[in-house]
Short mmCIF file of C-alpha atoms and ligand atoms in Angstrom, two decimals:
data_model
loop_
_atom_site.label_atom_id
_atom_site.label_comp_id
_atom_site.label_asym_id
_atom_site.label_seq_id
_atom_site.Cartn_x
_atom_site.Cartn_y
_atom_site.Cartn_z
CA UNK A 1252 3.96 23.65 4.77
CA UNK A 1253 6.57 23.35 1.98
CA UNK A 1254 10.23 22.51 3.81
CA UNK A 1255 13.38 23.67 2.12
CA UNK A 1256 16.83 23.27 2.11
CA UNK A 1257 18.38 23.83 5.26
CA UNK A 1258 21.48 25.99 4.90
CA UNK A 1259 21.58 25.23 1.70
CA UNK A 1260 22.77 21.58 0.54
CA UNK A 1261 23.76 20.85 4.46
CA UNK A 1262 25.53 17.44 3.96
CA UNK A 1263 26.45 16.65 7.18
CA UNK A 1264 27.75 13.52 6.21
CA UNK A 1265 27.69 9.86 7.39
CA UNK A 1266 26.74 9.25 11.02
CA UNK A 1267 25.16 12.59 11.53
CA UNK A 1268 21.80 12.35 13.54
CA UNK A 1269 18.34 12.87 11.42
CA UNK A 1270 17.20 16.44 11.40
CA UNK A 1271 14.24 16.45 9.59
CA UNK A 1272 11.11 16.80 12.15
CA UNK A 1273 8.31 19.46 11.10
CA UNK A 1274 7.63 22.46 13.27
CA UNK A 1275 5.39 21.43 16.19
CA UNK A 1276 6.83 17.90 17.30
CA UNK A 1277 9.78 18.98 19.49
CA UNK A 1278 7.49 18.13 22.34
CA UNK A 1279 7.60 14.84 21.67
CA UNK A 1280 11.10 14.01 20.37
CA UNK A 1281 12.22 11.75 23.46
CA UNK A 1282 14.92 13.29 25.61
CA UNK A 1283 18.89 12.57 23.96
CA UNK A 1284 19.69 10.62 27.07
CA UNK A 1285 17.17 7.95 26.54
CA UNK A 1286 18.00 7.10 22.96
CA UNK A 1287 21.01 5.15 23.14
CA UNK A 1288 23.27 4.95 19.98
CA UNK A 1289 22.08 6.57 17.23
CA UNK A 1290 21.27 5.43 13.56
CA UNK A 1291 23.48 6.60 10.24
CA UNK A 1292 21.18 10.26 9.50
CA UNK A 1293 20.24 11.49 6.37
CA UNK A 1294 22.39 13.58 4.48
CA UNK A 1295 20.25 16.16 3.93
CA UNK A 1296 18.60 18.81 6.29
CA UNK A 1297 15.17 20.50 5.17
CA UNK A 1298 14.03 23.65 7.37
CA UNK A 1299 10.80 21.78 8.67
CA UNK A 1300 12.43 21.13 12.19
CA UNK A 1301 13.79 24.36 13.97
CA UNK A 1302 15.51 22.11 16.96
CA UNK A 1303 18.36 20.12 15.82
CA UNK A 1304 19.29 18.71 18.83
CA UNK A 1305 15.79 16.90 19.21
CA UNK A 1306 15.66 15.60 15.53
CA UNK A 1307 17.64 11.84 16.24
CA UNK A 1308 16.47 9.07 15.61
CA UNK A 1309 16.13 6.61 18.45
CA UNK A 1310 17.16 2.65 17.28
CA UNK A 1311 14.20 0.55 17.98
CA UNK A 1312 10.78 1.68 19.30
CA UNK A 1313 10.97 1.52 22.62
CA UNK A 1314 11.84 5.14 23.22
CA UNK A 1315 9.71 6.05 20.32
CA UNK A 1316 6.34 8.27 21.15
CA UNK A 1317 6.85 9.44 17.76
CA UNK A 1318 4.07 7.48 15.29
CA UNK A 1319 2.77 7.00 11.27
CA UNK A 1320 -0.78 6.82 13.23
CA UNK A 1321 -1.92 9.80 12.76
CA UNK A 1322 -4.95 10.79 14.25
CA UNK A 1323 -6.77 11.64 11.21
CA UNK A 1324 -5.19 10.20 8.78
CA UNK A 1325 -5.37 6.83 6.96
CA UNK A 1326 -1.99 5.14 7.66
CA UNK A 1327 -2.02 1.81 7.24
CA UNK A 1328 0.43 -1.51 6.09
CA UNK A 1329 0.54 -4.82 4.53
CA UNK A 1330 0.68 -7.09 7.19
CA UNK A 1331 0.94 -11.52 7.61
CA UNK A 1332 -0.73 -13.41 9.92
CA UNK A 1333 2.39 -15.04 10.80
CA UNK A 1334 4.47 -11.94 11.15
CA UNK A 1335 1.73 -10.39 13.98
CA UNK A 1336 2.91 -14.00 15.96
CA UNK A 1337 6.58 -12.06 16.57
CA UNK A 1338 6.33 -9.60 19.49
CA UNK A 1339 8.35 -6.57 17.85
CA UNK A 1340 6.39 -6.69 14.74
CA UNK A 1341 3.33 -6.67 16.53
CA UNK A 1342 4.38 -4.11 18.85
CA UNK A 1343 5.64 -1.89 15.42
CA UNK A 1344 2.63 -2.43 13.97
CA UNK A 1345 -0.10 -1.24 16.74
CA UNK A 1346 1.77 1.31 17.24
CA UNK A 1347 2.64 2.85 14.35
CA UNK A 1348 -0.40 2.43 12.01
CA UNK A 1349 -4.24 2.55 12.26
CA UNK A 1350 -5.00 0.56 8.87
CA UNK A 1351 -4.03 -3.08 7.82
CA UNK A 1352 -3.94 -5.21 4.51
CA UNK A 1353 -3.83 -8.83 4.85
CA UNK A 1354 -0.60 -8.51 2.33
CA UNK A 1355 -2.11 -12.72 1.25
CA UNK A 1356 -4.55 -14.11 3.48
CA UNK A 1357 -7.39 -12.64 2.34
CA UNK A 1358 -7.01 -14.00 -1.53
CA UNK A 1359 -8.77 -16.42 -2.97
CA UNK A 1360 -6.74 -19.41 -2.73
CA UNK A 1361 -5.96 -18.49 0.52
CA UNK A 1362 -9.59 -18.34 1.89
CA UNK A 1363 -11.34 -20.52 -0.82
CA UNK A 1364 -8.64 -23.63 -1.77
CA UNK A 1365 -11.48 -25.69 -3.00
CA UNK A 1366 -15.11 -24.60 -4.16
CA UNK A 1367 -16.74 -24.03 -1.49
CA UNK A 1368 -14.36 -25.07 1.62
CA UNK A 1369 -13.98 -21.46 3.41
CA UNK A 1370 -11.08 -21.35 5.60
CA UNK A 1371 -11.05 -17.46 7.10
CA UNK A 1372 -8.20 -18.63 10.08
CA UNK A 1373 -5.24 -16.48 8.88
CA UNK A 1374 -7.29 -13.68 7.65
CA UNK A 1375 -9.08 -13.47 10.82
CA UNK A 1376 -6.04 -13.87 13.02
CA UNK A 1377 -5.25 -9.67 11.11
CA UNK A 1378 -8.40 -8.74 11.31
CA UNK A 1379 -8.89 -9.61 14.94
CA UNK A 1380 -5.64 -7.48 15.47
CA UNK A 1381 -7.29 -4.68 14.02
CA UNK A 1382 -9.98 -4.42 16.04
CA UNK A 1383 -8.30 -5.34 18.87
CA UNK A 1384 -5.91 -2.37 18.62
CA UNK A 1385 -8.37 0.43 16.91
CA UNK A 1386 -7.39 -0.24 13.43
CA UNK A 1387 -9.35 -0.49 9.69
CA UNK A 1388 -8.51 -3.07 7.50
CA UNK A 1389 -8.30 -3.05 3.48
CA UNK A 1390 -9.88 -6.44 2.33
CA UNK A 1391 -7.33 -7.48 -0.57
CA UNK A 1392 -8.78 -9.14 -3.06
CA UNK A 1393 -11.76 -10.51 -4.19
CA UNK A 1394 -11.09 -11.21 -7.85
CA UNK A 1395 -7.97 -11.11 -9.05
CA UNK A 1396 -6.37 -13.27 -12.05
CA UNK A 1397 -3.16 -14.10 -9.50
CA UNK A 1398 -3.49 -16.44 -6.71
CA UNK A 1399 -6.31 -18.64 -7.58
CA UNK A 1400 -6.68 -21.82 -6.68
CA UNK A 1401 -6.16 -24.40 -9.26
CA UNK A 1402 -10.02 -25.15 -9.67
CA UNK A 1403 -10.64 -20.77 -10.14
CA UNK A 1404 -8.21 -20.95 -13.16
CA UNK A 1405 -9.97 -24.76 -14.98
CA UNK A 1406 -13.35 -23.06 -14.72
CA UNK A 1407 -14.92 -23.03 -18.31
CA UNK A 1408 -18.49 -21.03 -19.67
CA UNK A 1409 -19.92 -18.26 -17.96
CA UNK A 1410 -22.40 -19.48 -16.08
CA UNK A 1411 -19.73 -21.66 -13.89
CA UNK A 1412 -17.71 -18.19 -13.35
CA UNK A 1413 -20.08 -16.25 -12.62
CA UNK A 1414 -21.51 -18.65 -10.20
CA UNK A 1415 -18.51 -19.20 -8.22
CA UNK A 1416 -17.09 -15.26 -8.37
CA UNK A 1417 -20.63 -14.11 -6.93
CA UNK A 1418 -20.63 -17.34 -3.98
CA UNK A 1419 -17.26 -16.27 -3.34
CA UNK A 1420 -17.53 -12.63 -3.22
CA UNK A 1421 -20.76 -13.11 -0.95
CA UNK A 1422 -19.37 -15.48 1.55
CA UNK A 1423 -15.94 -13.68 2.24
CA UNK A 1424 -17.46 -10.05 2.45
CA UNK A 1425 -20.59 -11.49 4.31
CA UNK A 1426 -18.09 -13.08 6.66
CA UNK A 1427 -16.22 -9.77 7.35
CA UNK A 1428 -19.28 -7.73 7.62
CA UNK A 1429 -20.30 -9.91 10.55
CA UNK A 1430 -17.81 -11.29 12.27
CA UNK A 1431 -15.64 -8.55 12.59
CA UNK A 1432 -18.15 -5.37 12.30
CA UNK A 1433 -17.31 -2.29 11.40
CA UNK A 1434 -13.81 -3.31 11.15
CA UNK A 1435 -13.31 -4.42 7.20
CA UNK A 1436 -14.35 -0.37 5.85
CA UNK A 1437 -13.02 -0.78 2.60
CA UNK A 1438 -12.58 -4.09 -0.37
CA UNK A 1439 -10.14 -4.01 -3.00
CA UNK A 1440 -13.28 -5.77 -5.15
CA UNK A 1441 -11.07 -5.92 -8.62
CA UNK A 1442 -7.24 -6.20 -8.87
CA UNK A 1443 -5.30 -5.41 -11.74
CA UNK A 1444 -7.75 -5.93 -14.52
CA UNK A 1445 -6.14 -3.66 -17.00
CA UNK A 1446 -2.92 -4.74 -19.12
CA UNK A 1447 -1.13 -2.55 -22.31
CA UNK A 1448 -0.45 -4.79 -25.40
CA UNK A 1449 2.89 -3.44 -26.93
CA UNK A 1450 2.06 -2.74 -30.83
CA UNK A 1451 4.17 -0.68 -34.10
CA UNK A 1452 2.53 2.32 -32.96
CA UNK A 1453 2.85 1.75 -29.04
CA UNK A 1454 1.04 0.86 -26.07
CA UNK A 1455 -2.09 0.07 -26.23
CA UNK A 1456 -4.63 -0.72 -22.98
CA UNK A 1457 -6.19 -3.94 -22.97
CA UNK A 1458 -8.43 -5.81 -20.61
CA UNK A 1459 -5.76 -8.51 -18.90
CA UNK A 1460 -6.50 -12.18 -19.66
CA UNK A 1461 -8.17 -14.05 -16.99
CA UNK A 1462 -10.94 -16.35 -16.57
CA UNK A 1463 -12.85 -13.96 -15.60
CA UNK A 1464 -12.46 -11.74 -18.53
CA UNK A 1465 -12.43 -14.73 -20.62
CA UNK A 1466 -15.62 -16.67 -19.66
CA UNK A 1467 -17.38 -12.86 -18.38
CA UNK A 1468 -15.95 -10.30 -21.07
CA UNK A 1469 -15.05 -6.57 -19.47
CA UNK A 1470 -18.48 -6.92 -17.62
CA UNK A 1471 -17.34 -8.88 -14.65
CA UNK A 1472 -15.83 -6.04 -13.38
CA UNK A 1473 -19.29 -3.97 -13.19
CA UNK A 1474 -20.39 -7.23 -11.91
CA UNK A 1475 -18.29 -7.78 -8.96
CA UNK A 1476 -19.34 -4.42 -7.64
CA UNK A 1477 -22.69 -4.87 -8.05
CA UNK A 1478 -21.99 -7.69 -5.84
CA UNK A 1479 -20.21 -6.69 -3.58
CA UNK A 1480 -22.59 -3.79 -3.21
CA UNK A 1481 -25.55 -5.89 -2.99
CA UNK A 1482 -23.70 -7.82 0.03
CA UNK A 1483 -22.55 -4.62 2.26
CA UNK A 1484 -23.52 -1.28 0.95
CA UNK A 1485 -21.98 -0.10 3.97
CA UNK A 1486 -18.18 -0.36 3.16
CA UNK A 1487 -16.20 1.29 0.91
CA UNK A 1488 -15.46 -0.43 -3.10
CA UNK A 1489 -12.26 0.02 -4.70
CA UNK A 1490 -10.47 -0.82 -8.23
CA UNK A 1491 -6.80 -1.67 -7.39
CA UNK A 1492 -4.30 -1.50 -10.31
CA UNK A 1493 0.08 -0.47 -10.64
CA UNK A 1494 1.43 1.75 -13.60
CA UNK A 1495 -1.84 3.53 -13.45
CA UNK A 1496 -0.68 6.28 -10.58
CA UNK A 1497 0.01 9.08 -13.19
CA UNK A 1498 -1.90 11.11 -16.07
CA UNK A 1499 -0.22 9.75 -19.09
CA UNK A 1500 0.56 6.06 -20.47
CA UNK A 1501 -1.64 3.66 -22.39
CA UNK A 1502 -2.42 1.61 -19.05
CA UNK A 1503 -3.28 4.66 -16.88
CA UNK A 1504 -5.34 6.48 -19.98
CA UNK A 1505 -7.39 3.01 -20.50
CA UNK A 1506 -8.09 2.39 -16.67
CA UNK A 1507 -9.38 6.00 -16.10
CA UNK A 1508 -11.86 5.29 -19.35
CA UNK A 1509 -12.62 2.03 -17.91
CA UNK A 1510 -13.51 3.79 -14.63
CA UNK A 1511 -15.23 6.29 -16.19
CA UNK A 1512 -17.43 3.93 -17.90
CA UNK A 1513 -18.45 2.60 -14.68
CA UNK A 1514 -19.11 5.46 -12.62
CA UNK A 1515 -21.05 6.65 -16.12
CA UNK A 1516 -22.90 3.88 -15.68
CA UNK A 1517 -24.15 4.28 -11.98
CA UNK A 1518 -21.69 0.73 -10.75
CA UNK A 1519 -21.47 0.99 -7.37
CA UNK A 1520 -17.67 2.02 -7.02
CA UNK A 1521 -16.08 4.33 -4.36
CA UNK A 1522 -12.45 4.61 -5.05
CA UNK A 1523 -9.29 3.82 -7.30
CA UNK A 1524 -6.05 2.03 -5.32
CA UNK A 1525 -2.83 3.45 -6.57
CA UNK A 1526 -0.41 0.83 -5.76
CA UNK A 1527 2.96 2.33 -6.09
CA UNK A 1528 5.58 0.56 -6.44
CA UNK A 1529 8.09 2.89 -7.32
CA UNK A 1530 11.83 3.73 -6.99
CA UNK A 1531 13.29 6.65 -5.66
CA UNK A 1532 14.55 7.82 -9.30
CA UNK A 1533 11.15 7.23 -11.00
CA UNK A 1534 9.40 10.30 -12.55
CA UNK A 1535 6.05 7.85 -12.74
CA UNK A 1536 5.11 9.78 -11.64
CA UNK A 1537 6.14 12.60 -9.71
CA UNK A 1538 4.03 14.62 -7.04
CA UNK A 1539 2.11 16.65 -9.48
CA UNK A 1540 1.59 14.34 -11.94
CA UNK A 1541 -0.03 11.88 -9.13
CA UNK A 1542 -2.34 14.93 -7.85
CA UNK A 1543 -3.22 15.38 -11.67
CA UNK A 1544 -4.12 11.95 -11.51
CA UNK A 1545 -5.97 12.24 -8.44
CA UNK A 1546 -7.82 15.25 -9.80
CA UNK A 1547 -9.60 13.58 -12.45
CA UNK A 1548 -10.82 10.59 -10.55
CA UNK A 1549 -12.03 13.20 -7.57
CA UNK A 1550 -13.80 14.78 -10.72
CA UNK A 1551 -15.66 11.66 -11.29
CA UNK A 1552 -16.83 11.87 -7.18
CA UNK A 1553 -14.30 8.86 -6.27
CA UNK A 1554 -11.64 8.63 -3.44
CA UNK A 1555 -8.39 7.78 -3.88
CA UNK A 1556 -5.85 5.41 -1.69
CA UNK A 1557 -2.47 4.83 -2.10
CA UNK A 1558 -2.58 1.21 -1.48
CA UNK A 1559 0.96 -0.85 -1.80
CA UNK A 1560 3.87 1.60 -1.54
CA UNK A 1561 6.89 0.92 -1.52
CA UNK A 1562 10.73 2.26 -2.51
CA UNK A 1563 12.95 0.01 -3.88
CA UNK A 1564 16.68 0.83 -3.57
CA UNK A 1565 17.79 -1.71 -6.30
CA UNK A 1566 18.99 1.62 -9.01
CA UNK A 1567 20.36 3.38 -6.37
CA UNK A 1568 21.98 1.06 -4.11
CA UNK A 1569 20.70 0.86 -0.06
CA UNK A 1570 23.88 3.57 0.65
CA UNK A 1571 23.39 6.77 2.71
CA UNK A 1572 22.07 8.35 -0.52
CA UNK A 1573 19.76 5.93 -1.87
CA UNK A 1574 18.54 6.07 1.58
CA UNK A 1575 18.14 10.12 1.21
CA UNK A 1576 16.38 9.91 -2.39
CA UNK A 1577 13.92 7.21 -1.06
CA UNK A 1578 13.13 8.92 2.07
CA UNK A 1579 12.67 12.19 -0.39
CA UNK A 1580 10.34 10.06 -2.71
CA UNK A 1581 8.50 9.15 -0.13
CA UNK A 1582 7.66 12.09 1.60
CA UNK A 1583 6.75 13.64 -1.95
CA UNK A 1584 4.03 11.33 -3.11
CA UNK A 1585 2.38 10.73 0.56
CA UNK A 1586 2.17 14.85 1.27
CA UNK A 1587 0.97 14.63 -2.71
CA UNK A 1588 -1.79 11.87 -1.54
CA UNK A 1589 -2.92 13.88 1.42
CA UNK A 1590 -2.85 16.67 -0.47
CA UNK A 1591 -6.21 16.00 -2.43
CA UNK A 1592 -9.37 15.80 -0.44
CA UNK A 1593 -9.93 12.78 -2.36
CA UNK A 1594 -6.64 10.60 -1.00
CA UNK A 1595 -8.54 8.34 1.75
CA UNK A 1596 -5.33 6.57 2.91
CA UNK A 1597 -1.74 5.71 2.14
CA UNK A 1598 -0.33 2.04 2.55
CA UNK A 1599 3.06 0.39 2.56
CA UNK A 1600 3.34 -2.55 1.18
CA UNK A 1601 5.15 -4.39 4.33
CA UNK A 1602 6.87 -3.14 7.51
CA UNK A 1603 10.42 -4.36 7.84
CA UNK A 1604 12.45 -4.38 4.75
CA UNK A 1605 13.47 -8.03 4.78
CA UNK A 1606 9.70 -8.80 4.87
CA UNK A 1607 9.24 -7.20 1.82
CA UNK A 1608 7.98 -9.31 -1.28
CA UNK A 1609 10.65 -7.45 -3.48
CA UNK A 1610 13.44 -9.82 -1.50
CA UNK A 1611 11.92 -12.55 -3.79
CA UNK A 1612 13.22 -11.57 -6.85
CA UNK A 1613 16.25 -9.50 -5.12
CA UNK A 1614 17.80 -6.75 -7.38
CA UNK A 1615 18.89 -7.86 -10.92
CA UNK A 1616 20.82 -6.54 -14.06
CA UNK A 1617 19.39 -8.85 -16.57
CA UNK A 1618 20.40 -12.32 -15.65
CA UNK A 1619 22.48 -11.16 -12.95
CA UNK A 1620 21.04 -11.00 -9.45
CA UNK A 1621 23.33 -8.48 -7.29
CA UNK A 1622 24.47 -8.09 -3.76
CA UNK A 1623 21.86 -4.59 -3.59
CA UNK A 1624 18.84 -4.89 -1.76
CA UNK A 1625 15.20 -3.34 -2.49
CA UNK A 1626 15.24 -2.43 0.93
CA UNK A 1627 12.10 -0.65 -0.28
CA UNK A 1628 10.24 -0.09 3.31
CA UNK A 1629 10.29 2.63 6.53
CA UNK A 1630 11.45 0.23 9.44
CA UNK A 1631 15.22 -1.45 8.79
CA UNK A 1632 15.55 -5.88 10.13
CA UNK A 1633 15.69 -4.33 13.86
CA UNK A 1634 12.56 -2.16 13.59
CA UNK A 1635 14.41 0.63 13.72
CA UNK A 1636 13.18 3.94 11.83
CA UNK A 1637 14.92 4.64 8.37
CA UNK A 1638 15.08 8.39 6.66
CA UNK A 1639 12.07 7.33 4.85
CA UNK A 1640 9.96 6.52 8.35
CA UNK A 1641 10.58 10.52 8.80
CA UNK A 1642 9.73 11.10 5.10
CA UNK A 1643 6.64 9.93 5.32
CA UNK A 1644 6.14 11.67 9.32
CA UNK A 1645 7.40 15.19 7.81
CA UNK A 1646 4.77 14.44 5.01
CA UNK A 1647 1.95 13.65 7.51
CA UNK A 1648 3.59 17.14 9.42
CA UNK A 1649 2.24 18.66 6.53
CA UNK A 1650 6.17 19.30 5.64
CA UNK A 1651 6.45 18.46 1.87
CA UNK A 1652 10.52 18.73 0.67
CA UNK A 1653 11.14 20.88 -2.16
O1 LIG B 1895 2.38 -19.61 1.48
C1 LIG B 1895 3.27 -20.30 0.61
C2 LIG B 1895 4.09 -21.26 1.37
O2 LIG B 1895 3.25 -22.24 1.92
C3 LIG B 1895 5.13 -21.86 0.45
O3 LIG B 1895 5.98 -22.71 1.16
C4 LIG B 1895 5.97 -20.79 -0.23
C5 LIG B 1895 6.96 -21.34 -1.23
O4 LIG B 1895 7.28 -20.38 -2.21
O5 LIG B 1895 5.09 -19.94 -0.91
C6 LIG B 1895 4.16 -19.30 -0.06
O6 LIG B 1895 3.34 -18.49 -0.85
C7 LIG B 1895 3.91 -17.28 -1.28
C8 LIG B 1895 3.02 -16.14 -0.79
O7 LIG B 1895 3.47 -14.92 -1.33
C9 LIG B 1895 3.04 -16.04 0.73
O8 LIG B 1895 4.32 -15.76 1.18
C10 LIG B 1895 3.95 -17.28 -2.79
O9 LIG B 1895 4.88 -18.23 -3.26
C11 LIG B 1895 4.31 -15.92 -3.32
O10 LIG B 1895 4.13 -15.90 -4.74
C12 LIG B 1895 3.40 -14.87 -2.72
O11 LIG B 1895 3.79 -13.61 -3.21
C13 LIG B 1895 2.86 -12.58 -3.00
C14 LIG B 1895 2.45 -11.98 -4.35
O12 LIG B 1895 1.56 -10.89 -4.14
C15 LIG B 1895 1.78 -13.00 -5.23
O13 LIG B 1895 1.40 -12.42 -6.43
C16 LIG B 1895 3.50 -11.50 -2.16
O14 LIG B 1895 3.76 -12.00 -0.85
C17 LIG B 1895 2.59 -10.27 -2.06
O15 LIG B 1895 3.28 -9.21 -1.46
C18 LIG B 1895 2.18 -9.84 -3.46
O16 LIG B 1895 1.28 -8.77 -3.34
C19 LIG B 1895 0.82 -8.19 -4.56
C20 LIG B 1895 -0.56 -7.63 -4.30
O17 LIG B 1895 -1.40 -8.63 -3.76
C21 LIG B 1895 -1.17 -7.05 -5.57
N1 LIG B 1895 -0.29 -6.08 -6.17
C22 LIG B 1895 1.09 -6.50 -6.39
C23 LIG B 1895 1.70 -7.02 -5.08
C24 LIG B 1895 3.13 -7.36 -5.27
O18 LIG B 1895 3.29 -8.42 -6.17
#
């Protein structure tokens, strides 16, 4: 269902409830009297709702039936250990989604911090929630040049890599596959491999420096998913990379080869992760450039995930507006996702926006760091829904804005 305008260009202005529900959901919508006060609305109206007076948006989630956990759909979110230990973020999260990331437990120098010491504490403390409330989890990440421990990164001549990069990749995913089964479905086996060296003539793709790539060449990646393959051929094997989510650009050209060449090759890969951190004014890419994308690696028989999303408000300001644009940018790309046969799951890259790892760096204008905030996520510090919560609802309505 494609939702228009309503009315035209209805600003209703500041204050107004949110209006933007898709046809079938009015059952739902919890009665006005229960709500309480109301949150700022969107600006906008689309036509996917036909009963206004249903279409607010409660504050908090205790009068909230409405959920991202769609039955069959994917839905998922970075999560931390210690955020699951606070009741309303634990509450948010069972009920809203049906797939977590461990947003850094599950990375090497979280679960390895010295060759061979395994500590699997925080990771299991998500993936216990998972189970415990009917969810999937995303393992994230088993080789990855960021977040190593110190002895990862001083490990010199192939043999030493290699040695530690299959031990490690075989005890984590081993401990997964058994502890927890059937509950880790799909690994995030290489992150962010690929990297664009800037020459006279332009981009040009490049495998990223690492020790892996430096001690293993471009075949550690084939590698690690013959690995991982050889440890549980039952879950799913992903490639994980940013600025790769569209057709064109050095980095996205060289990482579809790169695929390619594996799947050409019979490696044991299942699926590309488009992270996706984006902005609402970003054109990289827009809805039909990312099904384009999606396209060609559904060509090559893989699935596709959006893996990390999330909206940051730092060009546009966190204002009723920037609010509009990012709730509008993301209900484009996740009705774009699960438009594709091939799109296996969408995932935000946090839940509340102060938990969000873009509050790190804040918003900046060169040296300059400003007052704005990235507030780049669907749930506001109180848990309550934003415009993009209902966004990314109309999108999983099947109600994509035009
Ligand atoms: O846990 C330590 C804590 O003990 C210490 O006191 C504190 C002091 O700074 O640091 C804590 O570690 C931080 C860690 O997050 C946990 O909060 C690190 O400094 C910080 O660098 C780390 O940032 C993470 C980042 O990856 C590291 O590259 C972000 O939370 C996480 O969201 C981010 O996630 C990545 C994906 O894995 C891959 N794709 C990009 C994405 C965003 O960068």
């Amino acid at each position: 269902m494609k939702c228009s305008l309503w009315n035209g260009v209805g600003a209703v202005g500041f204050g107004a409830s949110a209006l933007f529900a898709c046809a079938g959901d009015e059952d739902t919508a919890p009665p006005q009297t229960e709500v309480g006060a109301l949150e700022p609305g969107p600006l906008l109206s689309y036509g996917c709702r036909q009963d206004e007076t249903k279409q607010s948006t409660p504050r908090g989630l205790a009068n909230a039936p409405k959920t991202l956990r769609a039955a069959d759909r994917q839905v998922g979110a970075a999560v931390s250990a210690a955020g699951l230990e606070d009741p309303a973020y634990a509450q948010t999260v069972a009920e809203q989604f049906n797939q977590l990331t461990p947003e850094n437990e599950m990375k090497w120098e979280s679960i390895e911090p010295e060759p061979g010491v395994f500590d699997f504490s925080r990771a299991d403390t998500i993936v216990a929630f998972a189970r415990d409330n009917g969810m999937h989890v995303r393992g994230h990440t088993l080789v990855w040049h960021s977040q190593l421990p110190a002895w990862v990164e001083a490990l010199t001549g192939a043999d030493a890599v290699r040695e530690a990069m299959t031990r490690h990749i075989q005890m984590v995913m081993a401990h997964f596959r058994d502890t927890f089964p059937g509950t880790v479905v799909v690994w995030d086996v290489v992150n962010e491999a690929m990297n664009v060296m800037q020459g006279p003539m332009g981009g040009v793709p490049i495998y990223r420096d690492s020790v892996f790539s430096r001690e293993l060449g471009e075949g550690f990646i084939a590698e690690a998913f013959q690995i991982a393959h050889d440890t549980d051929p039952d879950v799913l094997l992903f490639y994980n990379d940013f600025g790769v989510e569209g057709v064109n650009g050095a980095k996205s050209t060289g990482t579809f080869d790169m695929v390619s060449g594996l799947v050409a090759a019979g490696v044991p890969i299942d699926g590309i992760g488009f992270q996706m951190h984006t902005a609402p004014t970003d054109q990289g890419p827009n809805s039909a450039d990312f099904a384009a994308n999606s396209a060609r690696y559904s060509a090559l028989g893989l699935q596709v995930e959006i893996t990390e999303m999330d909206v940051s408000l730092c060009s546009t300001g966190s204002n009723v507006l920037g609010q509009e644009l990012q709730r509008f940018r993301y209900n484009s790309i996740v009705s774009s996702c699960f438009g594709s046969p091939a799109c296996r799951s969408v995932t935000l890259w946090g839940i509340t926006d102060p938990s969000s790892w873009l509050n790190s760096n804040g918003c900046t204008q060169g040296t300059l760091v400003l007052d704005t905030k990235p507030a780049p996520l669907a749930f506001d510090e109180a848990y309550a829904r934003k415009p993009a919560w209902w966004g990314i609802y109309d999108a999983l309505a099947g109600c994509q804005y035009q």
